[in-house]
């Protein structure tokens, strides 16, 4: 089987090789400080005895799993600590597709590109399901798409790339659809700390044996390089998830788990509130500049992405490269996120230059779309 290189890497490499100053709005790497307690824990770790430099438990440090379980109101035995939320999603999707209940995965469109990639990797077949115009769940569309071959439904809330926060009642209805066709619902909640509208509710509150929830600390603690995520699995699936995790990775990294545990224990809620306030200010400034550019855009309820559409300038890879070369702004082509927003471009607001980038876009589109080349 051949695998296609993710378009993220292609755009980032093109931007890095470009002449001139380019503002990176491609990747979701937070630009703010991690928690002070995390830095201090990493410093402390260097002086621990040799035993602390050996394998941790495969499913994660006990104290970290207990801390996650307490915050998510679940039993620690249901928590598997993973190498980032990406691996947690992989384990969860694998459990759904390995049950012999079909090979179809229903993915919401627009879609985070790694979901269809993982589906193919696991031998499944992705089906894109349209969402509402504002990015919210279209339960009727999910119900219409579901069949006896549907083994997996993947939801991401707050959503990348739309910024939508899914209504919990709509998620509950999707779970009912899953029960009717013997599917598992994987809910990726990695952006749960970035609830800009105050409307996010975790799918764990549904207490369903059909639901696997994934999350992590890469975004919320601004530590994408430390790779600490987790999955919360129903009792029927957690054993198999632990086994696959062990076979693929043996275990995760002990120093990063140690640091995240201490950060969880010692970081005040104000740390997360400040990052949300920072993002809210950036959203306001960025969308004001998009207004000046005459763009249509989505105002995120959560996460930190804005989708924008410029008349006469669809979100193709070629046009994204034009923006890099001619405007000095790097975004992601809408075509990378499925079919629903292929005329749009996604911008990540995790740069202190977000307002400057929007001003560059406003100047670039001041007189309408540039002439085709």
mmCIF file of N, CA and C in Angstrom, residues 111-201:
data_model
loop_
_atom_site.group_PDB
_atom_site.id
_atom_site.type_symbol
_atom_site.label_atom_id
_atom_site.label_comp_id
_atom_site.label_asym_id
_atom_site.label_seq_id
_atom_site.Cartn_x
_atom_site.Cartn_y
_atom_site.Cartn_z
ATOM 1 N N UNK A 111 -12.988 17.900 6.946
ATOM 2 C CA UNK A 111 -12.423 16.868 7.796
ATOM 3 C C UNK A 111 -10.948 17.153 8.076
ATOM 4 N N UNK A 112 -10.520 16.864 9.300
ATOM 5 C CA UNK A 112 -9.091 16.903 9.612
ATOM 6 C C UNK A 112 -8.414 15.815 8.790
ATOM 7 N N UNK A 113 -7.422 16.148 7.954
ATOM 8 C CA UNK A 113 -6.928 15.197 6.947
ATOM 9 C C UNK A 113 -6.368 13.888 7.498
ATOM 10 N N UNK A 114 -5.942 13.875 8.748
ATOM 11 C CA UNK A 114 -5.361 12.640 9.274
ATOM 12 C C UNK A 114 -6.420 11.566 9.530
ATOM 13 N N UNK A 115 -7.691 11.942 9.663
ATOM 14 C CA UNK A 115 -8.724 10.924 9.873
ATOM 15 C C UNK A 115 -8.875 10.010 8.654
ATOM 16 N N UNK A 116 -9.057 10.546 7.444
ATOM 17 C CA UNK A 116 -9.114 9.632 6.299
ATOM 18 C C UNK A 116 -7.815 8.876 6.098
ATOM 19 N N UNK A 117 -6.673 9.526 6.390
ATOM 20 C CA UNK A 117 -5.393 8.829 6.267
ATOM 21 C C UNK A 117 -5.302 7.638 7.198
ATOM 22 N N UNK A 118 -5.714 7.818 8.441
ATOM 23 C CA UNK A 118 -5.703 6.708 9.406
ATOM 24 C C UNK A 118 -6.707 5.631 9.009
ATOM 25 N N UNK A 119 -7.852 6.053 8.485
ATOM 26 C CA UNK A 119 -8.856 5.071 8.051
ATOM 27 C C UNK A 119 -8.267 4.149 6.987
ATOM 28 N N UNK A 120 -7.622 4.712 5.980
ATOM 29 C CA UNK A 120 -6.989 3.895 4.940
ATOM 30 C C UNK A 120 -5.900 3.010 5.547
ATOM 31 N N UNK A 121 -5.097 3.570 6.442
ATOM 32 C CA UNK A 121 -4.024 2.808 7.087
ATOM 33 C C UNK A 121 -4.567 1.567 7.792
ATOM 34 N N UNK A 122 -5.766 1.700 8.363
ATOM 35 C CA UNK A 122 -6.375 0.605 9.117
ATOM 36 C C UNK A 122 -7.248 -0.302 8.255
ATOM 37 N N UNK A 123 -7.226 -0.086 6.937
ATOM 38 C CA UNK A 123 -7.977 -0.959 6.033
ATOM 39 C C UNK A 123 -9.438 -0.601 5.904
ATOM 40 N N UNK A 124 -9.825 0.593 6.366
ATOM 41 C CA UNK A 124 -11.214 1.019 6.270
ATOM 42 C C UNK A 124 -11.455 1.906 5.067
ATOM 43 N N UNK A 125 -12.716 2.247 4.858
ATOM 44 C CA UNK A 125 -13.120 3.110 3.753
ATOM 45 C C UNK A 125 -13.806 4.354 4.313
ATOM 46 N N UNK A 126 -13.226 5.541 4.084
ATOM 47 C CA UNK A 126 -13.851 6.757 4.601
ATOM 48 C C UNK A 126 -15.002 7.236 3.733
ATOM 49 N N UNK A 127 -16.043 7.707 4.376
ATOM 50 C CA UNK A 127 -17.160 8.366 3.708
ATOM 51 C C UNK A 127 -17.321 9.748 4.327
ATOM 52 N N UNK A 128 -17.267 10.788 3.506
ATOM 53 C CA UNK A 128 -17.407 12.148 4.008
ATOM 54 C C UNK A 128 -18.882 12.508 4.126
ATOM 55 N N UNK A 129 -19.258 13.038 5.288
ATOM 56 C CA UNK A 129 -20.643 13.417 5.582
ATOM 57 C C UNK A 129 -20.701 14.933 5.719
ATOM 58 N N UNK A 130 -21.581 15.597 4.979
ATOM 59 C CA UNK A 130 -21.624 17.057 5.064
ATOM 60 C C UNK A 130 -22.059 17.535 6.444
ATOM 61 N N UNK A 131 -21.529 18.693 6.834
ATOM 62 C CA UNK A 131 -21.948 19.347 8.063
ATOM 63 C C UNK A 131 -22.807 20.562 7.711
ATOM 64 N N UNK A 132 -23.339 21.206 8.730
ATOM 65 C CA UNK A 132 -24.122 22.414 8.519
ATOM 66 C C UNK A 132 -23.219 23.537 8.021
ATOM 67 N N UNK A 133 -23.832 24.595 7.517
ATOM 68 C CA UNK A 133 -23.053 25.702 6.962
ATOM 69 C C UNK A 133 -22.111 26.301 7.993
ATOM 70 N N UNK A 134 -22.534 26.326 9.268
ATOM 71 C CA UNK A 134 -21.672 26.883 10.310
ATOM 72 C C UNK A 134 -20.682 25.864 10.854
ATOM 73 N N UNK A 135 -20.630 24.675 10.260
ATOM 74 C CA UNK A 135 -19.728 23.631 10.714
ATOM 75 C C UNK A 135 -20.315 22.697 11.737
ATOM 76 N N UNK A 136 -21.529 22.977 12.227
ATOM 77 C CA UNK A 136 -22.155 22.111 13.217
ATOM 78 C C UNK A 136 -22.590 20.782 12.632
ATOM 79 N N UNK A 137 -22.910 19.852 13.508
ATOM 80 C CA UNK A 137 -23.318 18.518 13.066
ATOM 81 C C UNK A 137 -24.643 18.554 12.331
ATOM 82 N N UNK A 138 -24.719 17.829 11.227
ATOM 83 C CA UNK A 138 -25.976 17.595 10.517
ATOM 84 C C UNK A 138 -26.378 16.154 10.812
ATOM 85 N N UNK A 139 -27.184 15.968 11.852
ATOM 86 C CA UNK A 139 -27.529 14.620 12.304
ATOM 87 C C UNK A 139 -28.282 13.854 11.220
ATOM 88 N N UNK A 140 -29.150 14.544 10.496
ATOM 89 C CA UNK A 140 -29.897 13.869 9.433
ATOM 90 C C UNK A 140 -28.952 13.321 8.369
ATOM 91 N N UNK A 141 -27.899 14.073 8.050
ATOM 92 C CA UNK A 141 -26.923 13.603 7.062
ATOM 93 C C UNK A 141 -26.169 12.387 7.581
ATOM 94 N N UNK A 142 -25.838 12.376 8.870
ATOM 95 C CA UNK A 142 -25.178 11.216 9.467
ATOM 96 C C UNK A 142 -26.111 10.015 9.411
ATOM 97 N N UNK A 143 -27.365 10.232 9.768
ATOM 98 C CA UNK A 143 -28.343 9.135 9.770
ATOM 99 C C UNK A 143 -28.521 8.565 8.365
ATOM 100 N N UNK A 144 -28.570 9.434 7.372
ATOM 101 C CA UNK A 144 -28.742 8.985 5.993
ATOM 102 C C UNK A 144 -27.533 8.212 5.491
ATOM 103 N N UNK A 145 -26.333 8.621 5.936
ATOM 104 C CA UNK A 145 -25.106 7.974 5.460
ATOM 105 C C UNK A 145 -24.842 6.640 6.146
ATOM 106 N N UNK A 146 -25.328 6.462 7.367
ATOM 107 C CA UNK A 146 -25.031 5.254 8.137
ATOM 108 C C UNK A 146 -25.693 4.026 7.518
ATOM 109 N N UNK A 147 -24.970 2.908 7.596
ATOM 110 C CA UNK A 147 -25.474 1.653 7.049
ATOM 111 C C UNK A 147 -24.927 0.485 7.863
ATOM 112 N N UNK A 148 -25.287 -0.715 7.459
ATOM 113 C CA UNK A 148 -24.794 -1.909 8.149
ATOM 114 C C UNK A 148 -23.281 -2.042 8.041
ATOM 115 N N UNK A 149 -22.678 -1.367 7.064
ATOM 116 C CA UNK A 149 -21.225 -1.444 6.885
ATOM 117 C C UNK A 149 -20.489 -0.394 7.704
ATOM 118 N N UNK A 150 -21.215 0.505 8.371
ATOM 119 C CA UNK A 150 -20.587 1.576 9.148
ATOM 120 C C UNK A 150 -20.103 1.027 10.485
ATOM 121 N N UNK A 151 -18.801 1.077 10.685
ATOM 122 C CA UNK A 151 -18.215 0.597 11.936
ATOM 123 C C UNK A 151 -17.739 1.735 12.827
ATOM 124 N N UNK A 152 -17.558 2.920 12.251
ATOM 125 C CA UNK A 152 -16.893 4.013 12.955
ATOM 126 C C UNK A 152 -17.484 5.349 12.525
ATOM 127 N N UNK A 153 -17.717 6.220 13.491
ATOM 128 C CA UNK A 153 -18.079 7.609 13.239
ATOM 129 C C UNK A 153 -17.109 8.471 14.033
ATOM 130 N N UNK A 154 -16.441 9.404 13.361
ATOM 131 C CA UNK A 154 -15.454 10.256 14.022
ATOM 132 C C UNK A 154 -15.983 11.681 14.106
ATOM 133 N N UNK A 155 -15.955 12.233 15.315
ATOM 134 C CA UNK A 155 -16.327 13.624 15.557
ATOM 135 C C UNK A 155 -15.141 14.348 16.175
ATOM 136 N N UNK A 156 -15.026 15.631 15.894
ATOM 137 C CA UNK A 156 -13.953 16.456 16.456
ATOM 138 C C UNK A 156 -14.575 17.772 16.921
ATOM 139 N N UNK A 157 -14.580 17.959 18.236
ATOM 140 C CA UNK A 157 -15.190 19.162 18.802
ATOM 141 C C UNK A 157 -14.420 19.618 20.027
ATOM 142 N N UNK A 158 -14.069 20.912 20.119
ATOM 143 C CA UNK A 158 -14.113 21.947 19.087
ATOM 144 C C UNK A 158 -13.378 21.496 17.833
ATOM 145 N N UNK A 159 -13.842 21.991 16.692
ATOM 146 C CA UNK A 159 -13.469 21.391 15.427
ATOM 147 C C UNK A 159 -12.295 22.076 14.736
ATOM 148 N N UNK A 160 -11.452 21.257 14.159
ATOM 149 C CA UNK A 160 -10.423 21.680 13.215
ATOM 150 C C UNK A 160 -10.845 21.111 11.858
ATOM 151 N N UNK A 161 -11.208 21.964 10.866
ATOM 152 C CA UNK A 161 -10.786 23.362 10.716
ATOM 153 C C UNK A 161 -11.867 24.412 10.956
ATOM 154 N N UNK A 162 -13.115 24.049 11.274
ATOM 155 C CA UNK A 162 -14.193 25.043 11.237
ATOM 156 C C UNK A 162 -14.286 25.891 12.496
ATOM 157 N N UNK A 163 -13.758 25.389 13.629
ATOM 158 C CA UNK A 163 -13.934 26.081 14.894
ATOM 159 C C UNK A 163 -15.291 25.855 15.533
ATOM 160 N N UNK A 164 -16.112 24.976 14.942
ATOM 161 C CA UNK A 164 -17.443 24.712 15.493
ATOM 162 C C UNK A 164 -17.337 23.889 16.780
ATOM 163 N N UNK A 165 -18.242 24.164 17.711
ATOM 164 C CA UNK A 165 -18.403 23.347 18.916
ATOM 165 C C UNK A 165 -19.723 22.603 18.772
ATOM 166 N N UNK A 166 -19.660 21.274 18.767
ATOM 167 C CA UNK A 166 -20.857 20.478 18.527
ATOM 168 C C UNK A 166 -21.789 20.497 19.734
ATOM 169 N N UNK A 167 -23.060 20.696 19.462
ATOM 170 C CA UNK A 167 -24.087 20.639 20.493
ATOM 171 C C UNK A 167 -24.152 19.220 21.055
ATOM 172 N N UNK A 168 -24.177 19.106 22.382
ATOM 173 C CA UNK A 168 -24.148 17.777 23.008
ATOM 174 C C UNK A 168 -25.368 16.955 22.640
ATOM 175 N N UNK A 169 -26.516 17.588 22.464
ATOM 176 C CA UNK A 169 -27.703 16.841 22.057
ATOM 177 C C UNK A 169 -27.527 16.249 20.663
ATOM 178 N N UNK A 170 -26.839 16.985 19.783
ATOM 179 C CA UNK A 170 -26.567 16.458 18.440
ATOM 180 C C UNK A 170 -25.608 15.276 18.524
ATOM 181 N N UNK A 171 -24.596 15.365 19.390
ATOM 182 C CA UNK A 171 -23.680 14.242 19.587
ATOM 183 C C UNK A 171 -24.449 13.035 20.113
ATOM 184 N N UNK A 172 -25.358 13.273 21.035
ATOM 185 C CA UNK A 172 -26.183 12.184 21.593
ATOM 186 C C UNK A 172 -26.977 11.495 20.479
ATOM 187 N N UNK A 173 -27.514 12.277 19.543
ATOM 188 C CA UNK A 173 -28.262 11.687 18.437
ATOM 189 C C UNK A 173 -27.358 10.867 17.526
ATOM 190 N N UNK A 174 -26.135 11.331 17.322
ATOM 191 C CA UNK A 174 -25.186 10.565 16.513
ATOM 192 C C UNK A 174 -24.860 9.240 17.196
ATOM 193 N N UNK A 175 -24.715 9.260 18.519
ATOM 194 C CA UNK A 175 -24.472 8.016 19.259
ATOM 195 C C UNK A 175 -25.647 7.058 19.084
ATOM 196 N N UNK A 176 -26.854 7.568 19.058
ATOM 197 C CA UNK A 176 -28.031 6.716 18.827
ATOM 198 C C UNK A 176 -27.989 6.099 17.435
ATOM 199 N N UNK A 177 -27.532 6.865 16.444
ATOM 200 C CA UNK A 177 -27.350 6.312 15.095
ATOM 201 C C UNK A 177 -26.321 5.185 15.136
ATOM 202 N N UNK A 178 -25.228 5.405 15.867
ATOM 203 C CA UNK A 178 -24.185 4.384 15.979
ATOM 204 C C UNK A 178 -24.714 3.110 16.613
ATOM 205 N N UNK A 179 -25.539 3.247 17.623
ATOM 206 C CA UNK A 179 -26.125 2.070 18.269
ATOM 207 C C UNK A 179 -26.990 1.285 17.297
ATOM 208 N N UNK A 180 -27.686 1.995 16.427
ATOM 209 C CA UNK A 180 -28.597 1.327 15.496
ATOM 210 C C UNK A 180 -27.855 0.514 14.441
ATOM 211 N N UNK A 181 -26.616 0.905 14.105
ATOM 212 C CA UNK A 181 -25.868 0.203 13.049
ATOM 213 C C UNK A 181 -24.638 -0.517 13.597
ATOM 214 N N UNK A 182 -24.498 -0.594 14.935
ATOM 215 C CA UNK A 182 -23.368 -1.258 15.579
ATOM 216 C C UNK A 182 -22.048 -0.580 15.230
ATOM 217 N N UNK A 183 -22.015 0.736 15.361
ATOM 218 C CA UNK A 183 -20.789 1.500 15.143
ATOM 219 C C UNK A 183 -20.276 2.062 16.467
ATOM 220 N N UNK A 184 -19.013 2.467 16.462
ATOM 221 C CA UNK A 184 -18.384 3.136 17.597
ATOM 222 C C UNK A 184 -18.163 4.602 17.217
ATOM 223 N N UNK A 185 -18.398 5.511 18.163
ATOM 224 C CA UNK A 185 -18.181 6.936 17.934
ATOM 225 C C UNK A 185 -16.905 7.360 18.641
ATOM 226 N N UNK A 186 -15.949 7.859 17.877
ATOM 227 C CA UNK A 186 -14.711 8.402 18.431
ATOM 228 C C UNK A 186 -14.835 9.919 18.435
ATOM 229 N N UNK A 187 -14.700 10.523 19.610
ATOM 230 C CA UNK A 187 -14.831 11.972 19.748
ATOM 231 C C UNK A 187 -13.484 12.544 20.168
ATOM 232 N N UNK A 188 -12.863 13.272 19.253
ATOM 233 C CA UNK A 188 -11.561 13.901 19.477
ATOM 234 C C UNK A 188 -11.803 15.262 20.124
ATOM 235 N N UNK A 189 -11.401 15.383 21.400
ATOM 236 C CA UNK A 189 -11.637 16.613 22.165
ATOM 237 C C UNK A 189 -10.338 17.326 22.512
ATOM 238 N N UNK A 190 -9.340 17.226 21.625
ATOM 239 C CA UNK A 190 -8.032 17.797 21.926
ATOM 240 C C UNK A 190 -8.085 19.307 22.123
ATOM 241 N N UNK A 191 -9.089 19.983 21.526
ATOM 242 C CA UNK A 191 -9.207 21.439 21.667
ATOM 243 C C UNK A 191 -10.207 21.840 22.754
ATOM 244 N N UNK A 192 -10.526 20.919 23.651
ATOM 245 C CA UNK A 192 -11.536 21.190 24.661
ATOM 246 C C UNK A 192 -11.230 22.370 25.566
ATOM 247 N N UNK A 193 -9.941 22.654 25.808
ATOM 248 C CA UNK A 193 -9.574 23.802 26.639
ATOM 249 C C UNK A 193 -9.773 25.123 25.910
ATOM 250 N N UNK A 194 -9.972 25.070 24.584
ATOM 251 C CA UNK A 194 -10.124 26.295 23.803
ATOM 252 C C UNK A 194 -11.588 26.492 23.408
ATOM 253 N N UNK A 195 -12.426 26.528 24.420
ATOM 254 C CA UNK A 195 -13.857 26.755 24.240
ATOM 255 C C UNK A 195 -14.088 28.254 24.309
ATOM 256 N N UNK A 196 -14.050 28.926 23.162
ATOM 257 C CA UNK A 196 -14.110 30.379 23.129
ATOM 258 C C UNK A 196 -15.519 30.906 23.359
ATOM 259 N N UNK A 197 -16.527 30.075 23.138
ATOM 260 C CA UNK A 197 -17.910 30.508 23.275
ATOM 261 C C UNK A 197 -18.561 30.032 24.570
ATOM 262 N N UNK A 198 -17.864 29.197 25.341
ATOM 263 C CA UNK A 198 -18.418 28.695 26.594
ATOM 264 C C UNK A 198 -19.514 27.670 26.417
ATOM 265 N N UNK A 199 -19.504 26.950 25.294
ATOM 266 C CA UNK A 199 -20.596 26.012 25.005
ATOM 267 C C UNK A 199 -20.149 24.562 24.903
ATOM 268 N N UNK A 200 -18.863 24.279 25.094
ATOM 269 C CA UNK A 200 -18.370 22.911 24.924
ATOM 270 C C UNK A 200 -18.776 22.031 26.105
ATOM 271 N N UNK A 201 -19.284 20.836 25.776
ATOM 272 C CA UNK A 201 -19.579 19.803 26.771
ATOM 273 C C UNK A 201 -18.988 18.489 26.272
#
